[in-house]
XYZ file of C-alpha atoms in Angstrom:
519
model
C 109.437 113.828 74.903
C 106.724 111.375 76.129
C 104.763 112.056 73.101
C 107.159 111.217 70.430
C 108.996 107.761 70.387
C 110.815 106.310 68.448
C 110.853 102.589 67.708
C 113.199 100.286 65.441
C 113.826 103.491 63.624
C 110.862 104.951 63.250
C 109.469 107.950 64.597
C 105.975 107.470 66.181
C 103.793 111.042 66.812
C 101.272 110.249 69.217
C 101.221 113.916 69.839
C 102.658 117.085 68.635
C 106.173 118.204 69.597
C 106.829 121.410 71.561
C 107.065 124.376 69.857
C 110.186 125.013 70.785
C 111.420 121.546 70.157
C 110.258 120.965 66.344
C 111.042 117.192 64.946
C 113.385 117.549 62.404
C 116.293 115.831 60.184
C 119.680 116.505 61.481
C 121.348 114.633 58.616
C 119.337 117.148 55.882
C 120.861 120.265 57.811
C 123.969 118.553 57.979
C 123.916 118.470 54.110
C 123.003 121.364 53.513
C 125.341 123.087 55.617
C 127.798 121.710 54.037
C 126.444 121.828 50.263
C 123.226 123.991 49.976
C 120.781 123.680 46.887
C 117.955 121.768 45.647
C 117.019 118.702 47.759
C 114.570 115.989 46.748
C 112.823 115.031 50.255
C 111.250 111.499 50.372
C 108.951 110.537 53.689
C 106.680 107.273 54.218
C 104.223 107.033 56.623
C 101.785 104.801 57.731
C 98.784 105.257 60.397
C 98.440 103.052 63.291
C 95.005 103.671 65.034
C 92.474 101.215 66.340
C 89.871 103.126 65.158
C 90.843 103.612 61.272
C 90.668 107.530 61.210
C 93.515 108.930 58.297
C 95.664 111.488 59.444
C 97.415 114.517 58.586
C 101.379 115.610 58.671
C 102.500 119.183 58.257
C 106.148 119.614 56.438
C 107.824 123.273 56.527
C 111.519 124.378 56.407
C 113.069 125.158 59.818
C 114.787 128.152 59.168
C 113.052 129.848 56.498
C 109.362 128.646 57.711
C 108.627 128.293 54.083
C 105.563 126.013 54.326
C 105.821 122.459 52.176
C 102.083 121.635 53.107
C 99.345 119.547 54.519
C 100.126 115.747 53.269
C 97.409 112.693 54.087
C 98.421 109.774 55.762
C 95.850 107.338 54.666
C 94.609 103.964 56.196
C 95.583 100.435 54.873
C 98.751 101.224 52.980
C 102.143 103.425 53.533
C 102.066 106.954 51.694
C 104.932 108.770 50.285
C 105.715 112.181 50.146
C 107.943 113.812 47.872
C 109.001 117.086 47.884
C 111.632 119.587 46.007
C 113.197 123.010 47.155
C 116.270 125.132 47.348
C 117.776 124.897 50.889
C 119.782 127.575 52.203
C 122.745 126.843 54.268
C 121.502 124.188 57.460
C 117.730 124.558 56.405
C 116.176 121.028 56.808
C 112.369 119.512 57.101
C 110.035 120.521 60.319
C 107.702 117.735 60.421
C 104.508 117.440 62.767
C 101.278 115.693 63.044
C 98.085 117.882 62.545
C 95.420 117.621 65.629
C 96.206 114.818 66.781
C 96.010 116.202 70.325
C 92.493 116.927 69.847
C 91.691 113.333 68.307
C 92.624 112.389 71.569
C 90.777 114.697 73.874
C 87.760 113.919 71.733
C 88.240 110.116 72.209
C 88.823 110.581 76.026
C 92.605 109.996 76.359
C 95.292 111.381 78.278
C 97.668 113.533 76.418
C 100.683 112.036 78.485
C 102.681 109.159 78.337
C 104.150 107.301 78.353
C 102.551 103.857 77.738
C 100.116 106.127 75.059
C 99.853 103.557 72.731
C 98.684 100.725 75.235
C 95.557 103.134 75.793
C 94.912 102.922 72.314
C 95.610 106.289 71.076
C 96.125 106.962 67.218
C 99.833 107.230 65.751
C 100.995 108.864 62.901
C 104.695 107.050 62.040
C 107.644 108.225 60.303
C 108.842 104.855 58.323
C 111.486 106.824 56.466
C 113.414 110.257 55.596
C 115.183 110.397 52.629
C 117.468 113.060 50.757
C 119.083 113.613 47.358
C 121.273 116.381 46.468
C 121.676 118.833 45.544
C 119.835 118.822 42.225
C 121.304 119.353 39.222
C 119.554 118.735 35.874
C 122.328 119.370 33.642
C 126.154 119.303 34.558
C 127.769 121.658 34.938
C 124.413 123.061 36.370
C 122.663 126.031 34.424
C 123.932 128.303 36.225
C 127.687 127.776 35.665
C 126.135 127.268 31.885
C 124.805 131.301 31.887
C 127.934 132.572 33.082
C 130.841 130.231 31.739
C 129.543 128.729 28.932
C 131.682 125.538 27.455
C 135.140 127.590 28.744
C 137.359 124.331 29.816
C 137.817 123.393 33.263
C 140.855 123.226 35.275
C 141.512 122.314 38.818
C 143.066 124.716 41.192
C 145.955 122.695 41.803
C 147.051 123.214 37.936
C 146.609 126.861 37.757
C 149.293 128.852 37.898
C 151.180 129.571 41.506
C 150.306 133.410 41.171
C 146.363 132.957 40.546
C 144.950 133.769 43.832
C 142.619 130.828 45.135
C 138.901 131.936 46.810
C 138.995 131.286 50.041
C 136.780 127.927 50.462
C 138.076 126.320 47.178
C 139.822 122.741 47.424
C 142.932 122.343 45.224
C 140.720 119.395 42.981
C 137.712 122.421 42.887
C 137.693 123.177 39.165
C 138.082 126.462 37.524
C 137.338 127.793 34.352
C 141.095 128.383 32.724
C 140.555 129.543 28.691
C 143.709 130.038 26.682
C 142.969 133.266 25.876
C 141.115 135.166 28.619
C 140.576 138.266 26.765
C 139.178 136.992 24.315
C 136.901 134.743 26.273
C 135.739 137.527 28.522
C 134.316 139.393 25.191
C 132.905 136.628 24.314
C 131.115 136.010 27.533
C 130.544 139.102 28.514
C 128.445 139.637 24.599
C 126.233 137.000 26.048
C 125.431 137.773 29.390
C 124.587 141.695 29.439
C 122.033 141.347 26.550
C 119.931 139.108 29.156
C 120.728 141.259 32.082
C 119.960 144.736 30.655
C 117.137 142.646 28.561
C 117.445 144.762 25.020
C 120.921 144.439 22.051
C 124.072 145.891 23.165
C 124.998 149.387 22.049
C 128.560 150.002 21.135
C 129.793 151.736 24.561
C 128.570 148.916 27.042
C 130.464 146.258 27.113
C 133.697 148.751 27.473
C 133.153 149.173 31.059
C 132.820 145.602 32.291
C 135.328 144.580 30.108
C 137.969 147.366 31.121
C 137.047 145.752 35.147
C 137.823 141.905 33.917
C 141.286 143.142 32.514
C 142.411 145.120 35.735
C 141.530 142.128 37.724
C 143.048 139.489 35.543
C 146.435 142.301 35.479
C 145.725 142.415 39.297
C 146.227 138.729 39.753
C 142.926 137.430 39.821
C 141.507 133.785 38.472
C 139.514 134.137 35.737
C 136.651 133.136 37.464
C 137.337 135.920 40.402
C 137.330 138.432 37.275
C 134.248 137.790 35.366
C 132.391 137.706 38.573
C 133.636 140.644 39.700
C 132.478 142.200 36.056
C 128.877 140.399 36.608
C 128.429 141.548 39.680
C 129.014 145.608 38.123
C 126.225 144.378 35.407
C 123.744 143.666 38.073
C 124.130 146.606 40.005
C 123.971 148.998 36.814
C 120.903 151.040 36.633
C 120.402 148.782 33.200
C 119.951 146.224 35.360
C 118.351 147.317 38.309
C 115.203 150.042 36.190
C 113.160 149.828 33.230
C 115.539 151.692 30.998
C 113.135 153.182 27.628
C 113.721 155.502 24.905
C 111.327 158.330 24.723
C 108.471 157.426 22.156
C 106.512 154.140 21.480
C 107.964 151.271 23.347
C 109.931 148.912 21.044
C 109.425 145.273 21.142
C 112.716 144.735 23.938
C 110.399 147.270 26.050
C 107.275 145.575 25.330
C 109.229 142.187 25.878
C 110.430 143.500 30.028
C 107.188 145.133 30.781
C 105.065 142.034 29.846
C 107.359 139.572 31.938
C 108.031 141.782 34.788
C 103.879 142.491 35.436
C 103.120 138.543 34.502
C 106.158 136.626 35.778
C 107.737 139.715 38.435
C 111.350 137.989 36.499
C 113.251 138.790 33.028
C 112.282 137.519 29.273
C 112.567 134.170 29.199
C 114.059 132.687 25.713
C 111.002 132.478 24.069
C 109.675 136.380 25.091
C 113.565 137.362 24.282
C 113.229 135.798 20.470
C 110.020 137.134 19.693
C 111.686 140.594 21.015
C 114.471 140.011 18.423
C 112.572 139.422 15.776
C 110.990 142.326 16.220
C 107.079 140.887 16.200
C 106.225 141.708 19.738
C 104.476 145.074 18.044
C 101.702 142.703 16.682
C 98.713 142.481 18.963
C 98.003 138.863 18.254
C 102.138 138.114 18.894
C 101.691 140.153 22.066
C 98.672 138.352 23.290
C 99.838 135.137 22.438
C 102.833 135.250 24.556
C 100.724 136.904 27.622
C 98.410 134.059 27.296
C 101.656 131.689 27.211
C 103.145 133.652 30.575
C 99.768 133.156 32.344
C 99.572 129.795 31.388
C 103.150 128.719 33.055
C 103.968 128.121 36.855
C 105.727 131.770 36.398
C 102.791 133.433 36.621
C 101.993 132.347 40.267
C 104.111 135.301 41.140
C 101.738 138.027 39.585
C 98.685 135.941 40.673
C 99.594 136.029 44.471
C 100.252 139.989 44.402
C 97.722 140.777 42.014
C 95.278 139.235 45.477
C 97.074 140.547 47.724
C 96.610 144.257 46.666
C 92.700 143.133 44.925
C 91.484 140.804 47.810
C 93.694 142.222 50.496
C 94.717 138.573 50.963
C 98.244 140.287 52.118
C 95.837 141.996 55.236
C 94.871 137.847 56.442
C 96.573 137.954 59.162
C 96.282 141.714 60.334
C 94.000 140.552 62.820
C 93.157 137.354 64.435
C 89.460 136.211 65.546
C 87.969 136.482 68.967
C 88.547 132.695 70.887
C 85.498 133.090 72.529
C 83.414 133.809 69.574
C 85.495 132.158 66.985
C 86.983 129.213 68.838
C 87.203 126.826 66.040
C 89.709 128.997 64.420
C 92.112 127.845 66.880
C 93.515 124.241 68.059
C 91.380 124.515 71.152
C 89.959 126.595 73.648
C 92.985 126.048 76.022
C 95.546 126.751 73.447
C 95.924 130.551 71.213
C 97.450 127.934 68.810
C 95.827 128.548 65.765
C 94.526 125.719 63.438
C 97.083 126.037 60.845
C 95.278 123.238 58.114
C 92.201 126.169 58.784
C 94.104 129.209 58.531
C 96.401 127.810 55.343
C 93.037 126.493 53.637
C 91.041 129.645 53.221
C 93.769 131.623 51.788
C 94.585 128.790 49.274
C 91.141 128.683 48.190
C 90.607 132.014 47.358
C 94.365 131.766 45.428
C 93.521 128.584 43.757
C 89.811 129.412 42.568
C 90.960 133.021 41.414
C 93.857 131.173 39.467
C 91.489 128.338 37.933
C 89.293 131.294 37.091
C 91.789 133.108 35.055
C 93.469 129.760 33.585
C 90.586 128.500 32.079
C 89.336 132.135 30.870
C 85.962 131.582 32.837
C 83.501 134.623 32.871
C 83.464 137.521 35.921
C 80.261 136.569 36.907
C 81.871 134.055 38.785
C 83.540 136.154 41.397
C 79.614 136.379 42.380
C 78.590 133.394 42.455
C 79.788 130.180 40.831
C 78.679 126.543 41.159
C 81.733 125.104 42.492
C 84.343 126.256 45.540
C 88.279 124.800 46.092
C 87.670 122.636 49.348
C 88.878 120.161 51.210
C 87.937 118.049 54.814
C 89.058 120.979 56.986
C 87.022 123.716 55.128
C 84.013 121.463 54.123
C 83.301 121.098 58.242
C 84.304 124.536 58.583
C 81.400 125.888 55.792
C 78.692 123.075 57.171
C 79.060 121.438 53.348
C 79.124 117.551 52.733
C 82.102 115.884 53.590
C 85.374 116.483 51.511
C 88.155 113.566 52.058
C 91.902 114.508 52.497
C 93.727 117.929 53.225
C 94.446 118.661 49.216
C 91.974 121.860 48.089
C 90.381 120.290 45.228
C 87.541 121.796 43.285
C 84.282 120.589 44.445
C 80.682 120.688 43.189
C 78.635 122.778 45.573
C 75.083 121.450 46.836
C 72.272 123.209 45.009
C 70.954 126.479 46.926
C 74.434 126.670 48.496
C 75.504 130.512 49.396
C 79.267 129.402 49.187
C 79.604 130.582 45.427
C 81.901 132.795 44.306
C 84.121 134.856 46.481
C 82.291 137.002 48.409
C 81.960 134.228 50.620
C 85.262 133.232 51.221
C 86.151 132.976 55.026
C 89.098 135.036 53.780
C 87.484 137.981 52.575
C 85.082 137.655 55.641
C 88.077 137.941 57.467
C 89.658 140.765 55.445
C 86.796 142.871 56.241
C 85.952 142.058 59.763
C 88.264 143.111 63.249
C 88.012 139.752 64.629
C 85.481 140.525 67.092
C 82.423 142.100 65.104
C 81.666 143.236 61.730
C 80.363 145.895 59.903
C 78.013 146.218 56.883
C 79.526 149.817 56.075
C 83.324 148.658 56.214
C 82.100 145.478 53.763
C 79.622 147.470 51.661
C 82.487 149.837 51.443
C 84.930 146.979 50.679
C 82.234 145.602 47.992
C 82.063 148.895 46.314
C 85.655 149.613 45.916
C 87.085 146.077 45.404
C 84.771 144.571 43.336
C 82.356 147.502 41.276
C 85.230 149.769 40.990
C 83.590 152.915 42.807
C 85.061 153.909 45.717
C 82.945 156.103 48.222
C 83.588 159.646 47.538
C 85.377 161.798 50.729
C 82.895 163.085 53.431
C 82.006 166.537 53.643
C 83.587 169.012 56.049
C 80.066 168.614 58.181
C 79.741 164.948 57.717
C 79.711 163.426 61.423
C 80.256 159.904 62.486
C 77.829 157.586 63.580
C 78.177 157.132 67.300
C 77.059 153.503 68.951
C 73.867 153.715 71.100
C 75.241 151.557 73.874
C 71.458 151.660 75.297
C 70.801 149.501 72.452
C 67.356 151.383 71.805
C 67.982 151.854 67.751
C 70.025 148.993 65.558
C 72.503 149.996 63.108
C 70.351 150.194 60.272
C 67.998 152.295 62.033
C 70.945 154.564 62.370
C 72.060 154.750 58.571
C 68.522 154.750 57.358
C 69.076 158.761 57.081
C 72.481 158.380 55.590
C 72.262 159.181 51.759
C 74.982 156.909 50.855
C 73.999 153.911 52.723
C 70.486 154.497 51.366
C 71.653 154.863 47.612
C 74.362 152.203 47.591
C 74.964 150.205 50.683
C 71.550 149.234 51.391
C 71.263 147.314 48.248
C 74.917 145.799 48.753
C 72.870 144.732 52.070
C 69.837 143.560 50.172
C 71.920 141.360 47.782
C 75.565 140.921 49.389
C 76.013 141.945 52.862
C 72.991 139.804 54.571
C 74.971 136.481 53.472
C 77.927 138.046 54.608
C 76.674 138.820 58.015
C 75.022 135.624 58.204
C 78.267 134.091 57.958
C 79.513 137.029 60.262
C 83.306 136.474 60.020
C 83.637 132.275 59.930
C 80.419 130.167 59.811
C 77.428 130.023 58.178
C 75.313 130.061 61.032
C 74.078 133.299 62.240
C 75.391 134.108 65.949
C 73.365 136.373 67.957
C 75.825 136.943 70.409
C 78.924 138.609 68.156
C 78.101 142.271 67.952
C 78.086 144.404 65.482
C 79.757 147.210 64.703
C 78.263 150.526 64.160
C 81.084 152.804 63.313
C 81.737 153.673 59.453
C 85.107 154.047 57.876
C 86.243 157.401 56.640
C 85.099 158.290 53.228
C 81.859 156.010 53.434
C 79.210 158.116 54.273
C 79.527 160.817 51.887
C 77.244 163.794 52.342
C 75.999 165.194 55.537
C 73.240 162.630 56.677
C 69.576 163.822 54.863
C 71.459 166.156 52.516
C 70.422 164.607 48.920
């Protein structure tokens, strides 16, 4: 691969790899395969480039695409890179350079090789990969902790010659082996299914689950082979798997589960579980402390990302994709349908990260109109005409005064959202405005409401057509006056008006209410 060498160990991108040939660390899958789990990843890099311009390098997972980032490379010194995650079985660390293809059509060199580097094209090297792991904060890890406890540890090769080894186990794997296991499976078992089914224990639950660990253990399983087998019946118990409340006013175990499942989409943690037990959950200021506390923790990103997904549509990004001849800087370039992945990533992560900073800090509603400061970094600053913005980290940034990039109406993703990819629509977005963000969706047309066909003459414009409408008259026409113009301005990706992207004339169903005239 001419455009990837690699030189006294280190890998030197003087292009991107082939799509179907991603750079990647054998030795991580390796590990993994063999042991998968939480990995910490180091990388250095350094730039080497004549012409002192940072660069960029993209990390993802192989298998699971699970995207790690956009990381800077930065002149005059090495920069490292550290990153955590749970790898599944053979997952390891895509890396590639970002653009630096284009750097080099813009500077007037070949994108073949080799000798690139005696024409003085930019590199972006790979000085080291490192791994650690798997992870474990505590040993044994939590998770043997939740579902064991302290029981002592035996290897296989002690336990007796009728226990039935799982297939995979080495006779030095360790087991847990208590003296009594009867016993110890009550006492386990009282632990666990108060978290699972997330309220106390009635009398007549544990019976089941234990009656399962005592055929198994008569059956001549391990231990271990029979409390899983008994955990495994808890989690697929309708106490498990539903919202399981008593008719009436929700008790503070109910409270407790609904609160962490809308906030955190997970179980009680300890501290939501306590306050459940002690039964203060039922006071309001209780209640809104600990949904302040749920917001506030790295939990929460879970409810924030679906919460804009359904609100913003955020989940809808990629329904379509824009027109490369009228959009062509979404994409790598014009001979690629590659598209600009730093671009793409960047306006979704804005919109997450100023919504999230928004609700954080408890900052008022008005700003989802218009606020003095957006989440930017290089690759959106050029894309929104604003002064420069160093690095690829989204940042919050003061906006110039006069700037129409407050708030989120102007978001390239909700431009997106609400545009095809090829034209837009002042009904569809005036629509979108007053459903997504006043809360009054257009009422249903009536049986004799017709649609609004194009004039493909091009003798009336579109607001000549809806000036009869009654409902763009009485509540899109203002959303024109005061949202939609800046919107159109910035038709679906620039600020810059573009007389050449057309516009689209038909209106969605339900948006033009009654029949045209009829007031």
């Amino acid at each position: 691969m001419p455009q990837i060498h690699v030189r006294e160990g280190k890998i030197w991108f003087l292009g991107e790899s082939h799509i179907e040939v991603p750079i990647h660390s054998m030795l991580l899958a390796a590990a993994t395969r063999a042991a998968p789990g939480r990995y910490r990843v180091t990388i250095t890099t350094h730039i080497d480039d004549e012409m002192n311009e940072p660069q960029t390098l993209y990390l993802k997972a192989r298998h699971s695409r699970h995207e790690f980032g956009y990381f800077d490379s930065p002149l005059g010194k090495p920069a490292e890179i550290v990153i955590e995650h749970d790898f599944k079985p053979g997952d390891s660390v895509v890396m590639a350079p970002y653009n630096l293809r284009a750097i080099r059509r813009l500077r007037g060199l070949p994108n073949v090789g080799p000798p690139m580097k005696a024409q003085g094209g930019p590199a972006l090297v790979i000085d080291s990969f490192a791994a650690e792991g798997p992870l474990h904060e505590t040993w044994p890890p939590a998770s043997h902790e939740a579902l064991f406890a302290s029981v002592p540890m035996k290897a296989w090769k002690d336990m007796p010659k009728n226990a039935r080894v799982p297939l995979g186990r080495k006779p030095t794997d360790l087991t847990p082996a208590p003296s009594d296991a009867s016993a110890q499976a009550k006492v386990l078992l009282g632990r666990f299914l108060p978290r699972a089914f997330r309220r106390p224990l009635i009398s007549a639950d544990m019976a089941p689950y234990l009656a399962l660990v005592e055929r198994n253990l008569s059956a001549g399983e391990s231990f271990e082979s029979a409390m899983l087998a008994a955990y495994q019946a808890a989690l697929c118990s309708p106490d498990f798997l539903f919202l399981v409340e008593n008719p009436g006013p929700l008790d503070d175990h109910a409270l407790a589960s609904r609160l962490s499942y809308f906030l955190t989409r997970s179980m009680p943690d300890e501290t939501l579980r306590s306050a459940a037990d002690a039964k203060s959950l039922v006071d309001p200021a209780v209640l809104r402390r600990e949904a302040s506390r749920l917001l506030d923790s790295p939990r929460s990103l879970a409810f924030l990302n679906d919460f804009l997904d359904q609100w913003l549509r955020l989940r809808d990004l990629d329904a379509t994709m824009p027109d490369k001849e009228l959009f062509p800087e979404f994409y790598e370039d014009l001979h690629s349908s590659k598209v600009d992945g730093l671009l793409r990533s960047s306006i979704e992560e804005e919109t997450r990260l100023f919504f999230a900073d928004m609700l954080r800090n408890d900052r008022g509603v008005g700003l989802i109109v218009d606020s003095g400061h957006a989440f930017l970094n290089k690759r959106l600053a050029e894309h929104y005409g604003l002064p420069p913005v160093a690095g690829a980290r989204l940042r919050s940034v003061k906006l110039p005064a006069g700037s129409d990039r407050g708030g989120v109406l102007t978001h390239a993703s909700i431009l997106k959202v609400t545009a095809n990819g090829s034209n837009t629509s002042p009904v569809t977005r005036g629509a979108w405005v007053l459903e997504s963000i006043l809360g009054r969706p257009p009422q249903p047309p009536p049986p004799d409401a017709g649609g609004i066909e194009p004039d493909t003459r091009g003798a009336t414009t579109i607001r000549e057509q809806l000036a009869n409408n009654w409902m763009y008259h009485d509540l899109l026409e203002p959303l024109s006056t005061v949202v939609l113009e800046p919107l159109k301005q910035a038709s679906i990706w620039q600020t810059a008006k573009n007389d050449h992207i057309p516009e689209q004339i038909g209106a969605p169903s339900g948006a033009e209410g009654k029949a045209s005239g009829a007031h």
